Amino acid sequence: MKNKVLVTGGAGFIGSHVCEMYLKEDYEVLCVDNLSSGKVDNICHLLADDRFTFVEADINDTTKMLAIFQSFRPTIINHHAAQKSVVSSIEDPMYDLDINLGGLLILLQCVQKFPIEKFIYVSSGGALSKVIEGTEKSKESDTPQLISPYAITKYAGEKYLDIYANTYGFDYTVLRYANVFGPRQIPDGECGVVPIFVTNILANKPSVLMTYPDMPKGCTRDYVYVGDVVEANRLVSEKAVNTVINIGTGDEIAILDIYNTILDVFEKDIAITIEGPRAGDVKRSVLANDRAKELTGWTNQVSLKEGLVALREAMLQQQA
Ligand SMILES: NC(=O)c1ccc[n+]([C@@H]2O[C@H](COP(=O)([O-])OP(=O)(O)OC[C@H]3O[C@@H](n4cnc5c(N)ncnc54)[C@H](O)[C@@H]3O)[C@@H](O)[C@H]2O)c1
């Protein structure tokens, strides 16, 4: 058996796929999740595996987290738990601060007492994008726009992690994800454009596209398939890079084009209405992925269309 890994937010959309990967790679996995947006359904197929443990707990509960660290003694922390919505972070910045920064600091406090080898922290390439001009792509070294509390807490988390890693002597990797899509993503808020559109399309309901007046096809984003994101987690669990890396495709796609590709894959034809703008949304986002390639060998393997076909197949399988 390989190392012991503590996955926070492991009952969520991305975290549950990450837990699956770790078991496939023969890690011992402890998943901590308070089920605020995650679901036991996402991990129930893993519960029979004696290398997998699920603890329903809040990462902001210091006493509980210290007890978990003391008994499990993880060597790797994979931190996916978060408040993930830009809009919610504007509506309730204290909650965002509490979970996204306070929660991280509690984990780092635990690490001080119970040393680890590697820490994987999930940040957001989209939210931390700079203002993109022309054909450029957002690089890790750019100065981020920081136009939402969510962007600020994720960015501050990256900086805290760097300080703690240097002070307490462990390796780390910050994975700045692009917009992730795939099976198990729930249609909530602005984070799940793909599942929101898919849910509406399957119910024959029109969708709403929130955008700025000068972006008639919608804001642009970089959509990366969850399987590719999981592979990035596998690589940095083997070998940390001690810096920030973007995990995105480098392809800039307008939201209206996403909608039309979904219509195509799901063989439907339903109208969309255009509204907006929505505070906190960056207009354009596309991530340069050269650093991830150079440091880890990671490249995205699944195109938007292939990912949507995989999503459709997973949904059909679930219904069967
Ligand atoms: N989905 C994306 O496109 C995307 C893009 C960039 C970054 N991210 C980041 O990836 C991570 C996972 O996102 P996701 O899309 O899978 O969202 P998700 O909501 O499905 O997963 C987050 C998980 O964290 C859990 N959680 C939240 N607060 C907690 C707490 N206080 N204690 C314990 N568990 C808690 C939730 O119950 C949920 O299971 C987040 O850090 C998010 O910010 C996601």
mmCIF file of C-alpha atoms and ligand atoms in Angstrom:
data_model
loop_
_atom_site.group_PDB
_atom_site.id
_atom_site.type_symbol
_atom_site.label_atom_id
_atom_site.label_comp_id
_atom_site.label_asym_id
_atom_site.label_seq_id
_atom_site.Cartn_x
_atom_site.Cartn_y
_atom_site.Cartn_z
ATOM 1 C CA MET A 1 0.000 0.000 0.000
ATOM 2 C CA LYS A 2 1.170 3.565 -0.786
ATOM 3 C CA ASN A 3 0.801 6.606 1.475
ATOM 4 C CA LYS A 4 -2.096 7.673 3.645
ATOM 5 C CA VAL A 5 -4.009 10.567 2.127
ATOM 6 C CA LEU A 6 -6.581 12.819 3.762
ATOM 7 C CA VAL A 7 -8.996 14.181 1.140
ATOM 8 C CA THR A 8 -11.096 17.130 2.324
ATOM 9 C CA GLY A 9 -14.298 17.683 0.369
ATOM 10 C CA GLY A 10 -13.996 14.101 -0.864
ATOM 11 C CA ALA A 11 -17.771 13.631 -1.091
ATOM 12 C CA GLY A 12 -18.038 16.529 -3.556
ATOM 13 C CA PHE A 13 -17.972 16.518 -7.339
ATOM 14 C CA ILE A 14 -14.204 16.610 -7.956
ATOM 15 C CA GLY A 15 -13.139 15.216 -4.556
ATOM 16 C CA SER A 16 -15.088 11.981 -5.060
ATOM 17 C CA HIS A 17 -13.277 11.315 -8.361
ATOM 18 C CA VAL A 18 -9.976 12.080 -6.596
ATOM 19 C CA CYS A 19 -10.803 9.559 -3.831
ATOM 20 C CA GLU A 20 -11.494 6.920 -6.515
ATOM 21 C CA MET A 21 -8.124 7.610 -8.140
ATOM 22 C CA TYR A 22 -6.263 7.235 -4.829
ATOM 23 C CA LEU A 23 -7.867 3.840 -4.186
ATOM 24 C CA LYS A 24 -7.018 2.735 -7.717
ATOM 25 C CA GLU A 25 -3.420 3.763 -6.991
ATOM 26 C CA ASP A 26 -3.538 1.800 -3.712
ATOM 27 C CA TYR A 27 -3.411 4.688 -1.253
ATOM 28 C CA GLU A 28 -5.206 4.489 2.080
ATOM 29 C CA VAL A 29 -7.834 7.239 1.951
ATOM 30 C CA LEU A 30 -9.625 9.178 4.651
ATOM 31 C CA CYS A 31 -12.326 11.429 3.258
ATOM 32 C CA VAL A 32 -13.546 14.319 5.432
ATOM 33 C CA ASP A 33 -16.656 16.153 4.300
ATOM 34 C CA ASN A 34 -19.450 18.028 6.081
ATOM 35 C CA LEU A 35 -21.860 17.218 3.230
ATOM 36 C CA SER A 36 -22.775 20.896 2.803
ATOM 37 C CA SER A 37 -22.719 20.438 -0.968
ATOM 38 C CA GLY A 38 -21.219 16.947 -1.232
ATOM 39 C CA LYS A 39 -23.271 13.748 -1.088
ATOM 40 C CA VAL A 40 -22.739 10.296 0.388
ATOM 41 C CA ASP A 41 -24.131 8.989 -2.931
ATOM 42 C CA ASN A 42 -20.894 10.211 -4.584
ATOM 43 C CA ILE A 43 -18.750 7.903 -2.456
ATOM 44 C CA CYS A 44 -21.103 5.089 -1.386
ATOM 45 C CA HIS A 45 -19.491 2.748 -3.962
ATOM 46 C CA LEU A 46 -16.156 3.251 -2.123
ATOM 47 C CA LEU A 47 -17.393 2.489 1.395
ATOM 48 C CA ALA A 48 -16.959 -1.294 1.097
ATOM 49 C CA ASP A 49 -13.223 -0.862 0.411
ATOM 50 C CA ASP A 50 -11.316 -1.312 3.682
ATOM 51 C CA ARG A 51 -8.661 1.178 2.489
ATOM 52 C CA PHE A 52 -11.358 3.900 2.452
ATOM 53 C CA THR A 53 -12.856 5.734 5.446
ATOM 54 C CA PHE A 54 -15.433 8.481 5.394
ATOM 55 C CA VAL A 55 -15.757 10.871 8.340
ATOM 56 C CA GLU A 56 -18.576 13.395 8.304
ATOM 57 C CA ALA A 57 -16.860 16.421 9.841
ATOM 58 C CA ASP A 58 -16.332 20.113 9.310
ATOM 59 C CA ILE A 59 -12.760 21.188 8.554
ATOM 60 C CA ASN A 60 -13.453 24.251 10.709
ATOM 61 C CA ASP A 61 -13.886 22.039 13.780
ATOM 62 C CA THR A 62 -10.323 22.235 15.148
ATOM 63 C CA THR A 63 -10.815 19.618 17.882
ATOM 64 C CA LYS A 64 -12.264 17.079 15.476
ATOM 65 C CA MET A 65 -9.605 17.736 12.847
ATOM 66 C CA LEU A 66 -6.777 17.370 15.350
ATOM 67 C CA ALA A 67 -8.287 14.048 16.500
ATOM 68 C CA ILE A 68 -8.496 12.887 12.859
ATOM 69 C CA PHE A 69 -4.852 13.807 12.235
ATOM 70 C CA GLN A 70 -3.770 12.121 15.464
ATOM 71 C CA SER A 71 -5.471 8.821 14.703
ATOM 72 C CA PHE A 72 -4.975 8.643 10.899
ATOM 73 C CA ARG A 73 -1.549 10.334 10.589
ATOM 74 C CA PRO A 74 -1.826 11.268 6.889
ATOM 75 C CA THR A 75 1.323 11.794 4.842
ATOM 76 C CA ILE A 76 -0.542 13.679 2.094
ATOM 77 C CA ILE A 77 -3.305 16.272 2.463
ATOM 78 C CA ASN A 78 -5.457 16.811 -0.605
ATOM 79 C CA HIS A 79 -7.600 19.847 0.145
ATOM 80 C CA HIS A 80 -10.733 20.141 -1.989
ATOM 81 C CA ALA A 81 -13.263 21.306 0.648
ATOM 82 C CA ALA A 82 -14.443 24.829 -0.058
ATOM 83 C CA GLN A 83 -17.209 27.288 -0.532
ATOM 84 C CA LYS A 84 -16.905 27.315 -4.339
ATOM 85 C CA SER A 85 -19.238 30.066 -5.504
ATOM 86 C CA VAL A 86 -18.065 33.536 -6.577
ATOM 87 C CA VAL A 87 -21.621 34.899 -6.188
ATOM 88 C CA SER A 88 -22.028 33.440 -2.653
ATOM 89 C CA SER A 89 -18.670 34.923 -1.701
ATOM 90 C CA ILE A 90 -20.004 38.390 -2.584
ATOM 91 C CA GLU A 91 -23.282 37.777 -0.726
ATOM 92 C CA ASP A 92 -21.605 36.312 2.364
ATOM 93 C CA PRO A 93 -17.884 37.130 2.423
ATOM 94 C CA MET A 94 -17.558 36.117 6.091
ATOM 95 C CA TYR A 95 -18.667 32.562 5.298
ATOM 96 C CA ASP A 96 -16.280 32.430 2.342
ATOM 97 C CA LEU A 97 -13.444 33.686 4.556
ATOM 98 C CA ASP A 98 -14.326 31.213 7.280
ATOM 99 C CA ILE A 99 -14.357 28.094 5.069
ATOM 100 C CA ASN A 100 -11.857 28.934 2.360
ATOM 101 C CA LEU A 101 -9.200 30.590 4.482
ATOM 102 C CA GLY A 102 -10.126 29.706 8.090
ATOM 103 C CA GLY A 103 -10.568 26.037 7.148
ATOM 104 C CA LEU A 104 -7.199 25.948 5.394
ATOM 105 C CA LEU A 105 -5.490 27.545 8.406
ATOM 106 C CA ILE A 106 -6.972 24.890 10.708
ATOM 107 C CA LEU A 107 -5.552 22.165 8.447
ATOM 108 C CA LEU A 108 -2.178 23.931 8.488
ATOM 109 C CA GLN A 109 -2.352 24.108 12.286
ATOM 110 C CA CYS A 110 -2.921 20.316 12.322
ATOM 111 C CA VAL A 111 0.057 19.858 10.001
ATOM 112 C CA GLN A 112 2.237 21.789 12.466
ATOM 113 C CA LYS A 113 1.401 19.191 15.142
ATOM 114 C CA PHE A 114 1.324 16.114 12.904
ATOM 115 C CA PRO A 115 3.936 16.519 10.136
ATOM 116 C CA ILE A 116 3.106 15.509 6.585
ATOM 117 C CA GLU A 117 5.080 15.029 3.368
ATOM 118 C CA LYS A 118 2.875 16.782 0.800
ATOM 119 C CA PHE A 119 -0.018 19.225 0.679
ATOM 120 C CA ILE A 120 -2.168 19.617 -2.435
ATOM 121 C CA TYR A 121 -4.258 22.778 -2.415
ATOM 122 C CA VAL A 122 -6.972 23.486 -4.938
ATOM 123 C CA SER A 123 -7.245 27.037 -6.200
ATOM 124 C CA SER A 124 -9.012 28.650 -9.121
ATOM 125 C CA GLY A 125 -7.348 29.617 -12.381
ATOM 126 C CA GLY A 126 -10.544 31.304 -13.599
ATOM 127 C CA ALA A 127 -11.107 33.475 -10.524
ATOM 128 C CA LEU A 128 -7.398 34.379 -10.360
ATOM 129 C CA SER A 129 -7.166 35.272 -14.026
ATOM 130 C CA LYS A 130 -5.659 38.598 -15.033
ATOM 131 C CA VAL A 131 -7.458 40.815 -17.555
ATOM 132 C CA ILE A 132 -6.828 38.916 -20.803
ATOM 133 C CA GLU A 133 -5.942 40.908 -23.900
ATOM 134 C CA GLY A 134 -5.977 39.588 -27.479
ATOM 135 C CA THR A 135 -4.721 36.033 -27.797
ATOM 136 C CA GLU A 136 -2.872 35.849 -24.490
ATOM 137 C CA LYS A 137 -3.598 33.246 -21.814
ATOM 138 C CA SER A 138 -3.521 33.557 -18.060
ATOM 139 C CA LYS A 139 -0.163 32.498 -16.607
ATOM 140 C CA GLU A 140 0.613 31.533 -13.003
ATOM 141 C CA SER A 141 3.028 34.464 -12.722
ATOM 142 C CA ASP A 142 0.437 37.099 -13.753
ATOM 143 C CA THR A 143 -1.090 39.501 -11.233
ATOM 144 C CA PRO A 144 -4.657 38.280 -10.660
ATOM 145 C CA GLN A 145 -7.688 40.604 -10.929
ATOM 146 C CA LEU A 146 -9.018 39.643 -7.451
ATOM 147 C CA ILE A 147 -12.525 40.983 -8.159
ATOM 148 C CA SER A 148 -14.396 38.686 -5.748
ATOM 149 C CA PRO A 149 -13.934 37.593 -2.118
ATOM 150 C CA TYR A 150 -13.608 34.005 -3.434
ATOM 151 C CA ALA A 151 -10.615 35.042 -5.578
ATOM 152 C CA ILE A 152 -9.055 36.834 -2.610
ATOM 153 C CA THR A 153 -9.418 33.891 -0.193
ATOM 154 C CA LYS A 154 -8.138 31.344 -2.744
ATOM 155 C CA TYR A 155 -5.159 33.572 -3.530
ATOM 156 C CA ALA A 156 -4.420 34.225 0.152
ATOM 157 C CA GLY A 157 -4.614 30.446 0.730
ATOM 158 C CA GLU A 158 -1.882 29.903 -1.867
ATOM 159 C CA LYS A 159 0.340 32.393 -0.052
ATOM 160 C CA TYR A 160 -0.319 30.921 3.420
ATOM 161 C CA LEU A 161 0.488 27.450 2.106
ATOM 162 C CA ASP A 162 3.800 28.614 0.662
ATOM 163 C CA ILE A 163 4.778 30.165 4.020
ATOM 164 C CA TYR A 164 3.768 27.071 6.034
ATOM 165 C CA ALA A 165 5.487 24.673 3.630
ATOM 166 C CA ASN A 166 8.734 26.625 3.882
ATOM 167 C CA THR A 167 8.474 27.039 7.643
ATOM 168 C CA TYR A 168 7.453 23.483 8.543
ATOM 169 C CA GLY A 169 9.328 21.647 5.807
ATOM 170 C CA PHE A 170 6.802 19.872 3.610
ATOM 171 C CA ASP A 171 6.271 19.818 -0.150
ATOM 172 C CA TYR A 172 3.232 21.354 -1.768
ATOM 173 C CA THR A 173 1.430 21.904 -5.023
ATOM 174 C CA VAL A 174 -1.249 24.470 -5.806
ATOM 175 C CA LEU A 175 -3.550 23.287 -8.583
ATOM 176 C CA ARG A 176 -5.342 26.223 -10.168
ATOM 177 C CA TYR A 177 -8.227 24.560 -11.944
ATOM 178 C CA ALA A 178 -9.968 25.983 -14.968
ATOM 179 C CA ASN A 179 -13.745 25.314 -15.123
ATOM 180 C CA VAL A 180 -14.134 21.628 -14.378
ATOM 181 C CA PHE A 181 -17.018 19.562 -15.736
ATOM 182 C CA GLY A 182 -18.055 15.919 -15.708
ATOM 183 C CA PRO A 183 -20.206 13.325 -13.950
ATOM 184 C CA ARG A 184 -21.523 14.101 -10.403
ATOM 185 C CA GLN A 185 -21.344 17.882 -10.820
ATOM 186 C CA ILE A 186 -24.481 19.435 -9.414
ATOM 187 C CA PRO A 187 -26.397 22.264 -11.119
ATOM 188 C CA ASP A 188 -25.907 24.980 -8.513
ATOM 189 C CA GLY A 189 -24.982 28.650 -8.795
ATOM 190 C CA GLU A 190 -22.602 29.855 -11.452
ATOM 191 C CA CYS A 191 -20.067 27.071 -10.877
ATOM 192 C CA GLY A 192 -22.018 24.431 -12.719
ATOM 193 C CA VAL A 193 -22.808 25.985 -16.092
ATOM 194 C CA VAL A 194 -22.571 22.581 -17.797
ATOM 195 C CA PRO A 195 -24.891 20.681 -15.392
ATOM 196 C CA ILE A 196 -27.307 23.658 -15.283
ATOM 197 C CA PHE A 197 -27.559 23.689 -19.080
ATOM 198 C CA VAL A 198 -27.766 19.885 -19.280
ATOM 199 C CA THR A 199 -30.531 19.745 -16.637
ATOM 200 C CA ASN A 200 -32.550 22.429 -18.436
ATOM 201 C CA ILE A 201 -32.004 20.872 -21.842
ATOM 202 C CA LEU A 202 -33.131 17.422 -20.651
ATOM 203 C CA ALA A 203 -36.241 19.040 -19.098
ATOM 204 C CA ASN A 204 -36.841 20.950 -22.378
ATOM 205 C CA LYS A 205 -36.523 24.245 -20.458
ATOM 206 C CA PRO A 206 -34.812 27.375 -21.844
ATOM 207 C CA SER A 207 -31.589 28.454 -20.122
ATOM 208 C CA VAL A 208 -30.348 31.921 -19.165
ATOM 209 C CA LEU A 209 -26.927 33.189 -20.161
ATOM 210 C CA MET A 210 -25.541 35.880 -17.817
ATOM 211 C CA THR A 211 -23.090 38.141 -19.595
ATOM 212 C CA TYR A 212 -21.764 41.672 -20.099
ATOM 213 C CA PRO A 213 -23.160 43.891 -22.921
ATOM 214 C CA ASP A 214 -19.817 43.770 -24.766
ATOM 215 C CA MET A 215 -19.682 39.966 -24.595
ATOM 216 C CA PRO A 216 -22.772 38.937 -26.621
ATOM 217 C CA LYS A 217 -21.783 35.233 -26.711
ATOM 218 C CA GLY A 218 -21.159 35.246 -22.989
ATOM 219 C CA CYS A 219 -18.005 35.381 -20.927
ATOM 220 C CA THR A 220 -15.284 33.011 -22.049
ATOM 221 C CA ARG A 221 -13.968 30.110 -20.005
ATOM 222 C CA ASP A 222 -11.558 27.201 -20.225
ATOM 223 C CA TYR A 223 -13.402 23.894 -19.694
ATOM 224 C CA VAL A 224 -11.394 20.940 -18.454
ATOM 225 C CA TYR A 225 -12.776 17.418 -17.995
ATOM 226 C CA VAL A 226 -12.757 16.018 -14.457
ATOM 227 C CA GLY A 227 -10.756 12.945 -15.534
ATOM 228 C CA ASP A 228 -7.907 15.208 -16.656
ATOM 229 C CA VAL A 229 -8.050 17.084 -13.343
ATOM 230 C CA VAL A 230 -7.834 13.789 -11.451
ATOM 231 C CA GLU A 231 -4.735 12.845 -13.417
ATOM 232 C CA ALA A 232 -3.102 16.123 -12.318
ATOM 233 C CA ASN A 233 -3.837 15.150 -8.699
ATOM 234 C CA ARG A 234 -2.252 11.738 -9.280
ATOM 235 C CA LEU A 235 0.915 13.251 -10.721
ATOM 236 C CA VAL A 236 1.461 15.815 -7.952
ATOM 237 C CA SER A 237 0.753 13.192 -5.279
ATOM 238 C CA GLU A 238 3.757 11.290 -6.659
ATOM 239 C CA LYS A 239 5.940 14.360 -7.065
ATOM 240 C CA ALA A 240 5.096 17.790 -5.670
ATOM 241 C CA VAL A 241 6.216 20.854 -7.601
ATOM 242 C CA ASN A 242 6.350 23.411 -4.731
ATOM 243 C CA THR A 243 4.647 26.061 -6.811
ATOM 244 C CA VAL A 244 1.362 26.960 -8.514
ATOM 245 C CA ILE A 245 0.294 25.200 -11.714
ATOM 246 C CA ASN A 246 -2.664 25.879 -13.980
ATOM 247 C CA ILE A 247 -4.787 22.874 -14.857
ATOM 248 C CA GLY A 248 -6.690 23.925 -17.962
ATOM 249 C CA THR A 249 -6.878 23.173 -21.670
ATOM 250 C CA GLY A 250 -5.668 26.514 -23.028
ATOM 251 C CA ASP A 251 -8.831 26.677 -25.185
ATOM 252 C CA GLU A 252 -11.021 29.755 -24.707
ATOM 253 C CA ILE A 253 -14.706 29.032 -25.237
ATOM 254 C CA ALA A 254 -17.682 31.410 -25.020
ATOM 255 C CA ILE A 255 -20.519 30.160 -22.815
ATOM 256 C CA LEU A 256 -22.934 30.287 -25.779
ATOM 257 C CA ASP A 257 -20.636 27.894 -27.662
ATOM 258 C CA ILE A 258 -20.692 25.551 -24.650
ATOM 259 C CA TYR A 259 -24.484 25.666 -24.756
ATOM 260 C CA ASN A 260 -24.539 24.875 -28.479
ATOM 261 C CA THR A 261 -22.080 21.976 -28.052
ATOM 262 C CA ILE A 262 -24.302 20.525 -25.305
ATOM 263 C CA LEU A 263 -27.354 20.842 -27.603
ATOM 264 C CA ASP A 264 -25.399 18.985 -30.268
ATOM 265 C CA VAL A 265 -24.226 16.153 -27.950
ATOM 266 C CA PHE A 266 -27.664 15.738 -26.345
ATOM 267 C CA GLU A 267 -29.394 16.111 -29.750
ATOM 268 C CA LYS A 268 -31.747 18.911 -28.668
ATOM 269 C CA ASP A 269 -32.735 22.358 -29.930
ATOM 270 C CA ILE A 270 -33.852 24.718 -27.147
ATOM 271 C CA ALA A 271 -33.560 28.513 -26.920
ATOM 272 C CA ILE A 272 -31.395 30.447 -24.493
ATOM 273 C CA THR A 273 -32.065 33.979 -23.178
ATOM 274 C CA ILE A 274 -29.297 36.465 -22.484
ATOM 275 C CA GLU A 275 -29.202 38.573 -19.286
ATOM 276 C CA GLY A 276 -26.685 40.127 -16.928
ATOM 277 C CA PRO A 277 -24.092 41.186 -16.065
ATOM 278 C CA ARG A 278 -23.313 39.359 -12.810
ATOM 279 C CA ALA A 279 -20.950 40.903 -10.272
ATOM 280 C CA GLY A 280 -17.632 39.177 -9.727
ATOM 281 C CA ASP A 281 -17.529 37.349 -13.072
ATOM 282 C CA VAL A 282 -14.247 37.771 -14.929
ATOM 283 C CA LYS A 283 -14.999 38.493 -18.591
ATOM 284 C CA ARG A 284 -12.434 36.255 -20.197
ATOM 285 C CA SER A 285 -10.572 33.305 -18.830
ATOM 286 C CA VAL A 286 -8.214 30.859 -20.492
ATOM 287 C CA LEU A 287 -5.249 29.219 -18.805
ATOM 288 C CA ALA A 288 -1.748 28.674 -20.158
ATOM 289 C CA ASN A 289 -0.796 25.119 -19.209
ATOM 290 C CA ASP A 290 2.910 25.136 -20.170
ATOM 291 C CA ARG A 291 4.107 25.096 -16.547
ATOM 292 C CA ALA A 292 2.027 21.999 -15.691
ATOM 293 C CA LYS A 293 3.415 20.279 -18.807
ATOM 294 C CA GLU A 294 6.982 21.229 -18.005
ATOM 295 C CA LEU A 295 6.932 20.330 -14.295
ATOM 296 C CA THR A 296 4.654 17.280 -14.227
ATOM 297 C CA GLY A 297 4.205 16.100 -17.827
ATOM 298 C CA TRP A 298 0.445 16.746 -17.475
ATOM 299 C CA THR A 299 -1.568 17.553 -20.571
ATOM 300 C CA ASN A 300 -5.311 17.531 -21.049
ATOM 301 C CA GLN A 301 -6.453 14.471 -22.957
ATOM 302 C CA VAL A 302 -10.215 14.936 -23.267
ATOM 303 C CA SER A 303 -11.800 17.556 -25.554
ATOM 304 C CA LEU A 304 -14.938 19.459 -24.565
ATOM 305 C CA LYS A 305 -17.055 17.325 -26.896
ATOM 306 C CA GLU A 306 -15.497 14.048 -25.708
ATOM 307 C CA GLY A 307 -16.090 15.105 -22.092
ATOM 308 C CA LEU A 308 -19.721 15.951 -22.816
ATOM 309 C CA VAL A 309 -20.216 12.578 -24.503
ATOM 310 C CA ALA A 310 -18.684 10.884 -21.419
ATOM 311 C CA LEU A 311 -21.038 12.916 -19.213
ATOM 312 C CA ARG A 312 -24.044 11.874 -21.316
ATOM 313 C CA GLU A 313 -22.989 8.201 -21.102
ATOM 314 C CA ALA A 314 -22.524 8.440 -17.301
ATOM 315 C CA MET A 315 -25.985 9.994 -16.956
ATOM 316 C CA LEU A 316 -27.556 7.260 -19.116
ATOM 317 C CA GLN A 317 -25.794 4.586 -17.050
ATOM 318 C CA GLN A 318 -27.092 6.142 -13.838
ATOM 319 C CA GLN A 319 -30.646 6.099 -15.167
ATOM 320 C CA ALA A 320 -30.383 2.441 -16.289
HETATM 321 N N1 LIG B 1 -15.798 22.954 -10.133
HETATM 322 C C1 LIG B 1 -14.955 23.812 -10.666
HETATM 323 O O1 LIG B 1 -15.070 24.176 -11.839
HETATM 324 C C2 LIG B 1 -13.809 24.368 -9.864
HETATM 325 C C3 LIG B 1 -12.924 25.281 -10.472
HETATM 326 C C4 LIG B 1 -11.858 25.794 -9.734
HETATM 327 C C5 LIG B 1 -11.655 25.375 -8.439
HETATM 328 N N2 LIG B 1 -12.561 24.507 -7.875
HETATM 329 C C6 LIG B 1 -12.308 24.093 -6.491
HETATM 330 O O2 LIG B 1 -12.329 22.680 -6.446
HETATM 331 C C7 LIG B 1 -12.763 22.251 -5.168
HETATM 332 C C8 LIG B 1 -13.894 21.254 -5.293
HETATM 333 O O3 LIG B 1 -14.969 21.875 -5.992
HETATM 334 P P1 LIG B 1 -16.240 21.056 -6.512
HETATM 335 O O4 LIG B 1 -16.647 21.693 -7.788
HETATM 336 O O5 LIG B 1 -15.977 19.595 -6.470
HETATM 337 O O6 LIG B 1 -17.307 21.500 -5.439
HETATM 338 P P2 LIG B 1 -18.182 20.645 -4.409
HETATM 339 O O7 LIG B 1 -19.064 21.639 -3.715
HETATM 340 O O8 LIG B 1 -18.826 19.506 -5.089
HETATM 341 O O9 LIG B 1 -17.077 20.106 -3.402
HETATM 342 C C9 LIG B 1 -16.713 20.768 -2.207
HETATM 343 C C10 LIG B 1 -16.859 19.757 -1.096
HETATM 344 O O10 LIG B 1 -16.409 20.352 0.111
HETATM 345 C C11 LIG B 1 -17.318 20.035 1.143
HETATM 346 N N3 LIG B 1 -17.197 21.073 2.164
HETATM 347 C C12 LIG B 1 -17.509 22.393 2.042
HETATM 348 N N4 LIG B 1 -17.246 23.030 3.194
HETATM 349 C C13 LIG B 1 -16.747 22.114 4.050
HETATM 350 C C14 LIG B 1 -16.291 22.156 5.389
HETATM 351 N N5 LIG B 1 -16.321 23.301 6.088
HETATM 352 N N6 LIG B 1 -15.851 21.019 5.969
HETATM 353 C C15 LIG B 1 -15.836 19.850 5.278
HETATM 354 N N7 LIG B 1 -16.263 19.746 4.007
HETATM 355 C C16 LIG B 1 -16.712 20.861 3.394
HETATM 356 C C17 LIG B 1 -18.681 19.998 0.467
HETATM 357 O O11 LIG B 1 -19.659 19.266 1.179
HETATM 358 C C18 LIG B 1 -18.323 19.335 -0.860
HETATM 359 O O12 LIG B 1 -18.389 17.940 -0.773
HETATM 360 C C19 LIG B 1 -13.121 23.532 -4.404
HETATM 361 O O13 LIG B 1 -12.009 23.904 -3.623
HETATM 362 C C20 LIG B 1 -13.354 24.549 -5.496
HETATM 363 O O14 LIG B 1 -13.133 25.872 -5.054
HETATM 364 C C21 LIG B 1 -13.607 23.986 -8.545
#
